[in-house]
Each structure stands twice: as C-alpha cells, then as structure tokens.
Amino acid sequence: MDEKCIDNFINKLRDCDFSFTQPVENIYSRNVEGNENTFNNLRLYLNKMKDIKPKYLLIGEAPGYNGCRWSGIPFVSERILRDNNFFGLENGYKVRNDNKPQSEASATIVWNCLNEIGIFPLIWNAFPFHPYQKEKTKSNRTPNKEELVFGKDVLKDILQLFNIEPTNVIAVGKKAKESLETFPEFETIKCIRHPANGGKADFVKGLKTYLI
C-alpha cells in the first residue's frame, strides 16, 4: 500500500455526495467548515498507521462533535492532536485554535491507555460522518440503518487497505457492536466497554486483554 491508495480513499470520502435521510455532516467535504483540517489530519494519520502496520482495528460508532468532528480522526480531539506525541502540530496536524483546542473525555481516556501500553491499533467508526440532531450541529445521534450500510462499505475498504482480518475488529461500546454484528462478516466481533459514563476502568481492562 502506498500514499496514493490512502489519498484515493480519503478523496472518495471527501467527494461523497450521498443524500442521507437524516442530518449528516461529511466532515471531509469541501463544503463543510473545518474540512481542510479534517482532511489533512486523517491523511497524516492513515499514512502513519500504514508504517505501523496495525494488527487490530478499534471501531467506534460515529464522529462526535467534540472530537472527530473537528480532528478528522476517530477517538481523537484537537487537544490530543496538540498535546499527544503520537500526533503533534509540529508534525503537520492542524487545529482551529492552538491556544484553545477542543477536548473530549473519551478521546483522552483512549489515548492515555494507548500511550501506557505502547500499542497503537488503527481506529475507525462504523459510520465515518457526523450524524446530528435536526438543526443542532453541536449534537450527536446514533447512526441509522441506512448510514451503517454505507459505513460498512467504507469499513471494508479500510480493512482491505490495512490488511486487517474482520476477526481482529474490536467494537468500542455496545452501540458500535450492534451496528456491525448485523453483517455476517462481523458476527464474531470482539467488544469492550466504551470509556464514557464511568466506563474507563472496564475499557482499559478490555483493551489490554486484547492488545497485550
């Protein structure tokens, strides 16, 4: 796999003009605020992961408005981009405001754990765009069936790009698991607790069980 393959993948996401039945932000589209950052950051991240050659894929539900919506990378906030050595503004990652980057609790927990164990799986979402409640872009909602069907095809592209076996996909939270297990290729998907709402300890324990 070379950079061209990754560029083709991200450009395909950027140019997606699929008309969803509920409100969705294609966070990589040229018509969406912040797309220069999300496109750039995702490109840098996927190219770095190409060199790492991850065995496992962590799969979340969808971009959250405090995290991936602005960073472009699942389970990554702007604060993580600025402060975590895995990323770093000096390495080309971009945030809207260096002095006041957006923060997300779940992203912080995920990356504190990954830094501790020193193993970095690829991270993606069951639906790659930001689903939000009507007229409330600063909100999140669960992806519907139509969106998950779209996301499954994107996920299959990701697995192929990085040569990751479906049996090595780990769902983060029940919603991500339920989103995927309706598809035959993900019937045996692994699942760990989502770090939000008091789930930090179980998330860390579950992640270490599979990765170490």
Backbone as a ProteinNet text record, in pm:
[ID]
protein_1_A
[PRIMARY]
MDEKCIDNFINKLRDCDFSFTQPVENIYSRNVEGNENTFNNLRLYLNKMKDIKPKYLLIGEAPGYNGCRWSGIPFVSERILRDNNFFGLENGYKVRNDNKPQSEASATIVWNCLNEIGIFPLIWNAFPFHPYQKEKTKSNRTPNKEELVFGKDVLKDILQLFNIEPTNVIAVGKKAKESLETFPEFETIKCIRHPANGGKADFVKGLKTYLI
[TERTIARY]
83.3	0	87.3	55.7	131.9	41	99.9	24	-90.4	-71	-176.1	-303.3	-289.1	-406.8	-482.7	-408.1	-471	-535.2	-466.8	-524.7	-654.2	-655.4	-776	-890.7	-858.1	-960.4	-1019.9	-933.2	-982.8	-1056	-1006.3	-1074.9	-1213.6	-1224.9	-1355.6	-1451.3	-1402	-1484.2	-1520.6	-1420.6	-1440.9	-1546.3	-1544.4	-1633.2	-1767.6	-1791.6	-1918.1	-2035.2	-2130	-2247.6	-2374.5	-2357.7	-2471.1	-2570.9	-2697.6	-2801.6	-2865.8	-2831.7	-2886.8	-3021.7	-3104.1	-3239.6	-3244.8	-3140	-3132.8	-3008.5	-3001.3	-2890.5	-2754	-2663.4	-2528.7	-2430.4	-2317.2	-2206.7	-2097.7	-2068.5	-1949.6	-1832.4	-1764.5	-1664.1	-1541.1	-1531.8	-1417.8	-1455.6	-1584	-1631.8	-1580.2	-1551.8	-1505.2	-1610.6	-1734.2	-1843.4	-1872.2	-1792.6	-1817.7	-1707	-1745.2	-1648.6	-1541.3	-1415.9	-1304.9	-1251.7	-1301.1	-1263	-1114.3	-1049.4	-905.9	-829.2	-869.7	-803.7	-836.1	-964.4	-1003.1	-939.7	-937.6	-877.9	-727.8	-661.7	-516.4	-480.1	-554.2	-521.6	-543.5	-653.8	-680.3	-573.6	-532.4	-429.3	-298.4	-257.6	-134.9	-146.8	-261.9	-282.9	-278	-349.7	-353.3	-217.1	-143.5	-8.8	83.7	67.2	148.4	111.4	-17.6	-61.5	-16.2	-2.9	48.9	187.6	268.6	404.6	402.7	305.5	295.8	247.6	165.9	109.5	30.2	-78.2	-153.9	-222	-229.9	-298.4	-446.1	-479.1	-616.9	-678.4	-811.4	-887.8	-989	-980.9	-1082.8	-1190.8	-1315.3	-1424	-1523.3	-1540.7	-1639.5	-1770.2	-1858.4	-1989.8	-1990.9	-1956.9	-1958.3	-1882.1	-1837.8	-1768.4	-1854.1	-1795	-1862.1	-1826.9	-1916.8	-1895.8	-1784.9	-1740	-1627.6	-1493.7	-1499	-1376.3	-1349.2	-1383.2	-1353.5	-1414.9	-1526.1	-1588.1	-1489.2	-1397.2	-1301.4	-1160.6	-1128	-993.1	-984.5	-1097.3	-1098.5	-1055.9	-1016.3	-965	-1049.6	-1104.6	-1189	-1118.5	-1194.2	-1143.5	-1020.7	-1016.9	-908	-969.8	-931.4	-976.1	-864.7	-897.2	-794.5	-686.3	-726.4	-626.7	-528.1	-578.4	-490	-394	-445	-358.4	-246.3	-276.5	-176.1	-79.9	-132.3	-53.6	5.1	-47.4	-0.3	113.2	222	340.4	317.8	212.8	181.6	143.8	90.6	47.4	139.5	92.9	175.8	161.2	140.4	127.6	257.1	370	498.6	513.6	425.6	427.4	324.1	261	170.9	23.4	-11.7	-153.1	-204.1	-332.6	-387.5	-510.2	-520.2	-638.4	-684	-804.8	-857.8	-791.4	-762.6	-704.1	-601.1	-473.2	-365.6	-381	-434.7	-442.9	-569.5	-666	-791.1	-845.7	-774.8	-820.3	-939.7	-1027.2	-1142.6	-1095.7	-1164.8	-1127.4	-1246.3	-1217.7	-1323.1	-1275.6	-1356.8	-1316.7	-1282.5	-1365.6	-1341.2	-1208.7	-1179.7	-1053.2	-934.5	-945.5	-836.3	-811.5	-918.1	-904.8	-842	-889.8	-837.7	-687.9	-644.9	-503.4	-412.8	-465.1	-385.7	-355.5	-454.4	-436.3	-340.4	-357.5	-270.1	-125.4	-106.3	29.7	91.7	10.4	60.7	110.3	31.8	69	161.9	168.2	261.3	223.1	95.5	45.2	-63.3	-57.3	-147.2	-225	-347.3	-432.7	-486.4	-529.6	-599.4	-734.3	-782.6	-911.9	-1002.5	-1126.9	-1223.4	-1361.4	-1463.7	-1601	-1692.5	-1800.2	-1898.1	-1961.2	-1977.3	-2023.1	-1921.1	-1861.2	-1747.3	-1781.8	-1910.1	-1950.2	-2022.6	-2051	-2108.8	-2261.9	-2330.9	-2477.2	-2521.6	-2611.3	-2653	-2804.8	-2855.7	-2998.3	-3040	-3162.1	-3212.1	-3183.5	-3114.9	-3083	-2993.1	-2925.2	-2834.9	-2702.7	-2617.8	-2491.4	-2401.2	-2419.8	-2342.1	-2415.6	-2441.6	-2508.7	-2468.9	-2498.1	-2472.5	-2601.1	-2610.3	-2719.7	-2665.2	-2737.7	-2697.9	-2721.6	-2625.5	-2646.4	-2762.3	-2838.6	-2948.5	-2899	-2989	-2951.3	-2892	-2952.8	-2903.8	-2759.6	-2729.4	-2595.1	-2494.5	-2538.9	-2449.3	-2417.9	-2512.9	-2485.9	-2378.9	-2390.7	-2287.7	-2153.5	-2156.8	-2034.1	-1967.7	-2047.8	-1990.8	-1901.7	-1945.5	-1865.3	-1734	-1739.8	-1618	-1526	-1583.6	-1505.2	-1435.5	-1504.1	-1443.2	-1323.6	-1334.6	-1220.1	-1102.1	-1131.1	-1026.5	-957.3	-1035.8	-978.3	-888.5	-932.4	-853.1	-725.9	-737.1	-620.2	-510.4	-551	-452.8	-437.2	-504.5	-491.5	-520.4	-632.2	-674.5	-789.6	-780.3	-883.9	-1007.9	-1129	-1251	-1254.9	-1189.6	-1186.7	-1100.1	-1023.3	-939.9	-1000.4	-1129.2	-1201.6	-1259	-1232.2	-1279.3	-1376.4	-1500.5	-1600.9	-1585.3	-1588.6	-1581	-1722.8	-1782.4	-1917.8	-2022	-2136.4	-2243.1	-2303	-2311.1	-2371.4	-2288.7	-2156.8	-2070.2	-2083.5	-2090	-2104.1	-2236.5	-2344.7	-2475.6	-2483.1	-2405.7	-2404.5	-2343.9	-2250.1	-2175.2	-2220.3	-2271.1	-2295.3	-2412.8	-2488.5	-2594.6	-2537.5	-2409.2	-2344.8	-2267.7	-2287.4	-2229.4	-2079.3	-2003.6	-1858.3	-1814.2	-1905.9	-1869.9	-1947.6	-1998.7	-2079.6	-1998.9	-1870.2	-1786	-1703.9	-1752.8	-1677.9	-1653.1	-1533.9	-1499	-1559.6	-1580.2	-1639.5	-1581.1	-1551.2	-1507	-1595.2	-1593.5	-1675	-1632.3	-1730	-1698.8	-1647	-1547.7	-1489.9	-1579	-1683.8	-1769.9	-1858	-1911.8	-2011.2	-1963.6	-1842.2	-1789.8	-1730.8	-1708	-1657.7	-1507.3	-1434.4	-1290	-1218.6	-1242.3	-1168.7	-1195.2	-1321.5	-1355.2	-1301	-1301	-1243.6	-1095.3	-1022.4	-878.7	-850.7	-924.6	-906.3	-933.3	-1042.3	-1079.2	-979.2	-932.7	-837.2	-705.2	-659.5	-535.3	-548.2	-666.4	-688.8	-665.3	-711.3	-698.4	-564.5	-506.6	-389.3	-256.6	-257.2	-128.2	-114
-119.5	0	125.3	220.9	344.8	464.2	584	704.2	728.4	686.4	708	634.4	512.9	436.6	509.3	564.5	638.8	766.6	837.7	959.1	927.5	817.7	779.2	750.2	683.2	651	777.8	870.6	992.7	1081.9	1089.1	1170	1114.6	982	919.1	961.1	966.6	1015.3	1161.7	1241.6	1386	1415.9	1339.5	1367.1	1297	1227.8	1156.5	1255.2	1236.4	1324.7	1245.9	1135.7	1052.5	1135.4	1126.8	1203.7	1118	1146.1	1070.5	1127.8	1044.9	1087	1168.5	1162.2	1242.2	1331.5	1435.5	1531.5	1467	1492.3	1436.4	1541	1554.6	1635.6	1544	1555.2	1489.4	1576.8	1537.7	1624.3	1645.4	1573	1588.5	1665.4	1692.6	1760.2	1903.8	1948.2	2086.1	2188.8	2146.7	2238.5	2247.8	2178.1	2174.4	2248.1	2324.7	2401.9	2311	2354.2	2280.9	2166.5	2153.2	2036.1	2032.2	2148.1	2147	2073	2096.2	2029.2	1880.5	1847	1706.1	1622.5	1674.8	1603.2	1584.3	1692.2	1688.3	1591.8	1601.8	1519.3	1370.7	1338.4	1198.4	1142.3	1220.7	1176.2	1146.1	1235.7	1213.9	1090	1075.7	962.9	830	818.9	692.3	656.7	756.4	728.7	682.6	739.3	694.4	550.8	520.6	385.8	285.3	329.3	242	190.9	278.6	239.5	149.8	171.9	92.6	-49.8	-64.9	-195.2	-257.9	-195.5	-244.7	-378.7	-460.4	-589.7	-575.8	-482.6	-467.2	-335	-335	-214.7	-190	-73.2	-30.4	43.2	6.1	67.5	134.6	265.6	339.2	347.1	433.5	443.8	546.4	671.1	779.9	898.2	992.7	1111.2	1190.8	1225.8	1311.3	1457.3	1548.2	1689	1754.3	1691.7	1746.6	1684.5	1579.2	1507.2	1496.9	1382	1354.1	1456.2	1516.8	1617	1724.4	1759.9	1866.3	1815.1	1699.8	1645.8	1565.3	1502.6	1417.4	1274.8	1245.5	1113	1057.2	936.7	879.7	870.4	902	899.8	988.4	1097	1194.9	1334.4	1412.1	1551.1	1644	1769.7	1867.3	1876.3	1860.4	1865	1748.8	1632.2	1517.6	1547.7	1606.8	1641.9	1734.7	1826.9	1924.9	1868.5	1789.5	1754.6	1613.4	1524.3	1386.4	1368.5	1307.9	1292.9	1203.9	1124.2	1041.8	1129.6	1248.8	1342.5	1464.3	1578	1696.9	1795	1921.2	2025.1	2040.5	2008.9	2019.3	1913.6	1813.4	1709	1732.6	1849.6	1886.8	1876.6	1819.3	1812	1952.4	1974.4	2109.1	2113.3	2223.7	2250.8	2392.5	2425.5	2558.7	2668.4	2638.2	2737.7	2668.9	2697.3	2632.9	2654	2769	2803.2	2750.2	2707.5	2659.1	2543.4	2431	2317	2248.1	2193.6	2119.6	1993.6	1959.3	1841.5	1746.6	1617.8	1516.6	1412.9	1385.8	1296	1156.4	1101.4	965	955.7	1057.3	1057.6	1058.6	1135.4	1143.6	1008.2	939.6	808	708	706.7	613.3	632	756.2	779.6	769	795.6	768.7	619.8	537.1	392.5	344.6	392.4	350.4	391.4	510	554.8	468.1	427.1	345.5	209.5	144.9	11	12.9	127.9	141	60.9	26.7	-44.5	42.2	58.7	152.7	84.8	38.6	-17.9	93.4	57.4	152.5	182.5	305.1	343	396.9	349.8	395.8	398.4	438.8	442.5	361.1	307.4	232.5	320.8	449.3	549	661.6	696.4	788.3	936.8	971	1111.2	1143.8	1272.9	1316.5	1323.1	1228.7	1235.8	1324.2	1418.1	1509.6	1525.5	1582.1	1604.2	1724.3	1722.8	1824.8	1965.9	2043.5	2184.4	2204.7	2099.3	2108.9	2041.9	2112.4	2050.6	2019.5	2090.9	2061.5	1957.5	1844.7	1733.8	1605.6	1493.7	1363	1282.3	1189.6	1093	959.4	853.9	720.8	706.7	654.1	633.5	536.7	563.7	473.1	361.1	271	152	191	288.1	333.5	382.6	458.6	512.6	402.4	302.7	193	103.9	89.2	14.9	86.7	218.2	298	281.8	291.2	281.9	146.7	41.4	-92.7	-102.5	-44	-48.4	28	139.6	216.1	135.4	70.9	-10.6	-124.7	-185.7	-293.5	-241.4	-117.6	-56.8	-38.6	6	25.8	-106.6	-211.6	-342	-391.1	-366.6	-409	-326	-195.6	-108.1	-151	-188.3	-219.3	-369.3	-448.3	-593.6	-645.4	-598.8	-639.5	-738.5	-847.8	-950.3	-902.7	-930.3	-892.2	-945.9	-1060.1	-1116	-1034.5	-940.6	-853.1	-714.2	-702.9	-577.1	-578	-471.4	-459.9	-342.7	-371.5	-266.6	-198.3	-66.5	10.8	51.1	-25.6	1.6	-84.2	-101.6	-186.6	-132	-0.2	57.1	25.5	35.1	1.8	-146.2	-230.6	-374.5	-405.5	-347.9	-371.7	-318.5	-213.6	-155.7	-250.6	-333.5	-418.2	-563.5	-615	-758.5	-804	-709.4	-747.1	-790.6	-761	-800.5	-930.6	-1031.3	-1164.6	-1164.4	-1078	-1080.1	-1032.4	-972.7	-921.6	-990.7	-1110.4	-1180.5	-1216	-1235.7	-1274.5	-1157.1	-1036.1	-916.7	-912.3	-870.7	-852.1	-720.8	-707.1	-584	-551	-422.7	-374.9	-257.7	-227.3	-118.6	15.4	99.9	236.4	312.8	401.4	469.7	576.7	618.4	725.4	676	771	742	638.8	658.6	571.9	441.6	431.5	306	297.4	393.8	399.5	271.3	224.5	108	-16.3	-39.9	-157.3	-144.8	-23.3	-2.2	-37.4	16.6	-8.3	-156.8	-221.7	-364.7	-444.9	-412.4	-484.1	-464.7	-340.9	-311.1	-384.2	-383.5	-452.5	-603.7	-657.3	-801.2	-843.5	-760.9	-797.3	-756.3	-646.8	-593.4	-643.5	-681.5	-720.7	-873.7
0	0	0	-86.9	-90.5	-59.2	-56.8	-23.2	-120.8	-246.1	-345.7	-308.3	-255.5	-213.3	-102.7	-7.5	101.5	49.8	-38	-96.6	-170.2	-243.8	-316.9	-221.9	-111.1	-11.6	49.2	91.3	155.9	56.2	-65.7	-167.4	-197.7	-193.4	-213.9	-103.1	21.6	132.2	112.8	78	61.3	-44.8	-152.7	-266.2	-254.9	-144.4	-128.2	-125	-216.2	-218.6	-190.1	-115.7	-77.9	1.5	-35.4	32.5	141.1	265.9	377.7	418.8	480.3	514.7	643.7	724.1	845.4	838.5	924.3	916.8	937.3	843.2	845.8	795	862.8	812.5	758.9	630.2	577.1	618.1	723.3	784.7	697.1	586.3	494.8	368.9	352.1	231.7	223.7	103.1	82.6	121.6	136.3	168.8	318.2	400.1	544.5	618.9	719.6	798.5	857.7	845.3	905.3	822.1	698.5	619	585.1	576.2	545.7	655.2	779.7	892.4	897.4	885.6	896.9	786.3	665.3	551.5	573.1	610.2	633.1	746.2	857.2	973.8	946.9	880.3	850	756.7	661	566.1	639.5	729.5	806.1	894.4	958.4	1048.8	974.9	865.7	792.9	734.7	691.5	641	753.5	873	985.8	1023.2	1023	1056.6	951	828.6	722.3	759.3	816	855.9	980.4	1069	1191	1162	1058.2	1019.5	1135.9	1176.7	1292.1	1264.7	1369	1358.8	1390.2	1479.8	1526	1480.1	1474.2	1441.6	1552.5	1616.7	1712.2	1634.9	1659.5	1584.9	1679.1	1661.8	1738.5	1661.3	1706	1643.6	1530.8	1563.2	1464.7	1523.6	1440.6	1492.1	1589.7	1702.8	1799.8	1775.5	1810.4	1776.9	1858.6	1968.1	2043.7	2005	1924	1891.9	1743.9	1687.8	1547.3	1452.3	1491.6	1404.6	1362.1	1451.7	1420.7	1395.2	1448.6	1425.4	1296.3	1258.5	1140.8	1168.5	1293.4	1329.5	1444.4	1429.6	1534.6	1670	1775.5	1913.1	1930.5	1856.4	1870.2	1875.5	1976.1	1987.3	1940.8	1925.6	1888.9	1997.1	2123.2	2230.8	2218.4	2182.4	2160.4	2045.6	1939.2	1825.9	1868.7	1957.2	2000.2	2103.6	2199.8	2317.7	2316.5	2234	2235.2	2136.1	2181.2	2096.1	1974.2	1976.9	1860.1	1741.2	1771.6	1668.2	1669.4	1718.6	1732.1	1616.6	1652	1549.3	1470.9	1535.2	1467.7	1357.6	1360.9	1258.5	1148.5	1152.6	1044.9	1076.9	1192.9	1230.7	1262.1	1236.1	1246.9	1337.4	1414.5	1495.8	1464.5	1505.9	1473.8	1555.8	1682.3	1771.5	1860.3	1837.3	1913.8	2064.2	2102.7	2245	2312.4	2232.8	2290.4	2206.4	2203.5	2123.7	2189	2106.2	2156.5	2229.4	2337.6	2415.3	2425.9	2435.5	2450.8	2551.9	2652.6	2760.9	2710.2	2621.6	2573	2498.4	2416.7	2342.1	2437.6	2545.2	2642.8	2708.3	2745.8	2809	2712.3	2588.9	2488.4	2469.1	2453.6	2422.3	2543.6	2662.3	2782.5	2793.1	2760.1	2766.4	2657.5	2535.1	2425.8	2452.2	2504.9	2537	2646.1	2742.5	2852.7	2803.6	2716.1	2672.2	2550.8	2482.9	2370.7	2248.3	2234.8	2117.8	2054.1	1922.9	1856.8	1744.9	1775.7	1671.8	1582.1	1464.5	1379.3	1442.4	1428.3	1485.8	1374.8	1374	1273.9	1337.1	1259.7	1307.2	1217.3	1276.5	1198.9	1090.7	1120.3	1022.8	1023.7	908.3	908.4	915.8	901.3	903.8	1034.8	1055.5	1182.8	1174.7	1238.1	1242.9	1359.4	1331.9	1438.4	1437.3	1546	1558.3	1473.7	1427.7	1335.9	1385.1	1299.2	1323.9	1446.1	1490.4	1605.5	1570.1	1497.8	1456.9	1576	1686.8	1807.6	1891.3	1828.8	1895.4	1824.9	1887.7	1827.9	1826.7	1734.9	1735.8	1684.8	1713.8	1670	1519.4	1445.3	1301.4	1276.3	1170.8	1137.4	1045.2	1010.3	932.6	797.5	731.9	601.5	611.4	715.2	734.3	766.3	842.2	877.4	757.2	666.7	543.5	462.8	453.7	386.8	458.1	590.8	669.1	659.1	642.1	630.7	507.4	397.3	274.4	292.1	363.9	391.5	482.9	582.4	674.9	601.3	507.9	430.1	350.8	301.4	230.9	326.2	448.6	549.9	583.1	602.8	634.6	521.4	399.5	284.3	271.6	292.9	283.5	380.3	501.7	606.1	630.8	549.1	556.9	697.7	755.2	889	877.1	948.9	946.1	1023.4	972.3	1045.1	1187.3	1211.5	1347.3	1442.6	1388.1	1470.7	1486	1458	1479.7	1620.6	1695.8	1834.5	1843.2	1875.6	1890.4	2025.3	2024.6	2149.2	2187.9	2276	2320.8	2251.3	2317.6	2265.3	2135.9	2125.1	2005.2	1881.6	1895.3	1781.8	1748.2	1850.6	1828.5	1758.4	1808.7	1749.1	1606.1	1579.1	1445.1	1343.2	1389.1	1297.2	1295.7	1406.5	1413.6	1328.6	1270.2	1177.4	1042.6	1018.5	894.2	917.8	831.6	854.3	882.8	814.2	831.3	968.8	1044.9	1177.1	1289.4	1264	1363.3	1488	1472.6	1587.1	1639.6	1617.7	1656.1	1807.3	1844.7	1985.8	2034	2162	2214.4	2351.2	2373	2503.1	2545.6	2671.6	2727.5	2669.4	2639.8	2597.8	2719.5	2700.5	2816.8	2879.5	2809.5	2861	2975	3050.4	3155.3	3256.8	3306	3410.5	3361.1	3231.8	3176.6	3162.9	3218.3	3196.9	3238.8	3360.6	3411.9	3327.7	3292.4	3212.2	3070.5	3017.5	2884.6	2884.4	2979.7	2987.7	3005	3093.4	3117	2989.7	2920.7	2799.6	2687.8	2672	2564.8	2589.6	2712.7	2745.1	2724	2750.7	2733	2588.4	2493.6	2353	2291.7	2337.4	2270.1	2327.9	2453.5	2516.4	2516
[MASK]
++++++++++++++++++++++++++++++++++++++++++++++++++++++++++++++++++++++++++++++++++++++++++++++++++++++++++++++++++++++++++++++++++++++++++++++++++++++++++++++++++++++++++++++++++++++++++++++++++++++++++++++++++++

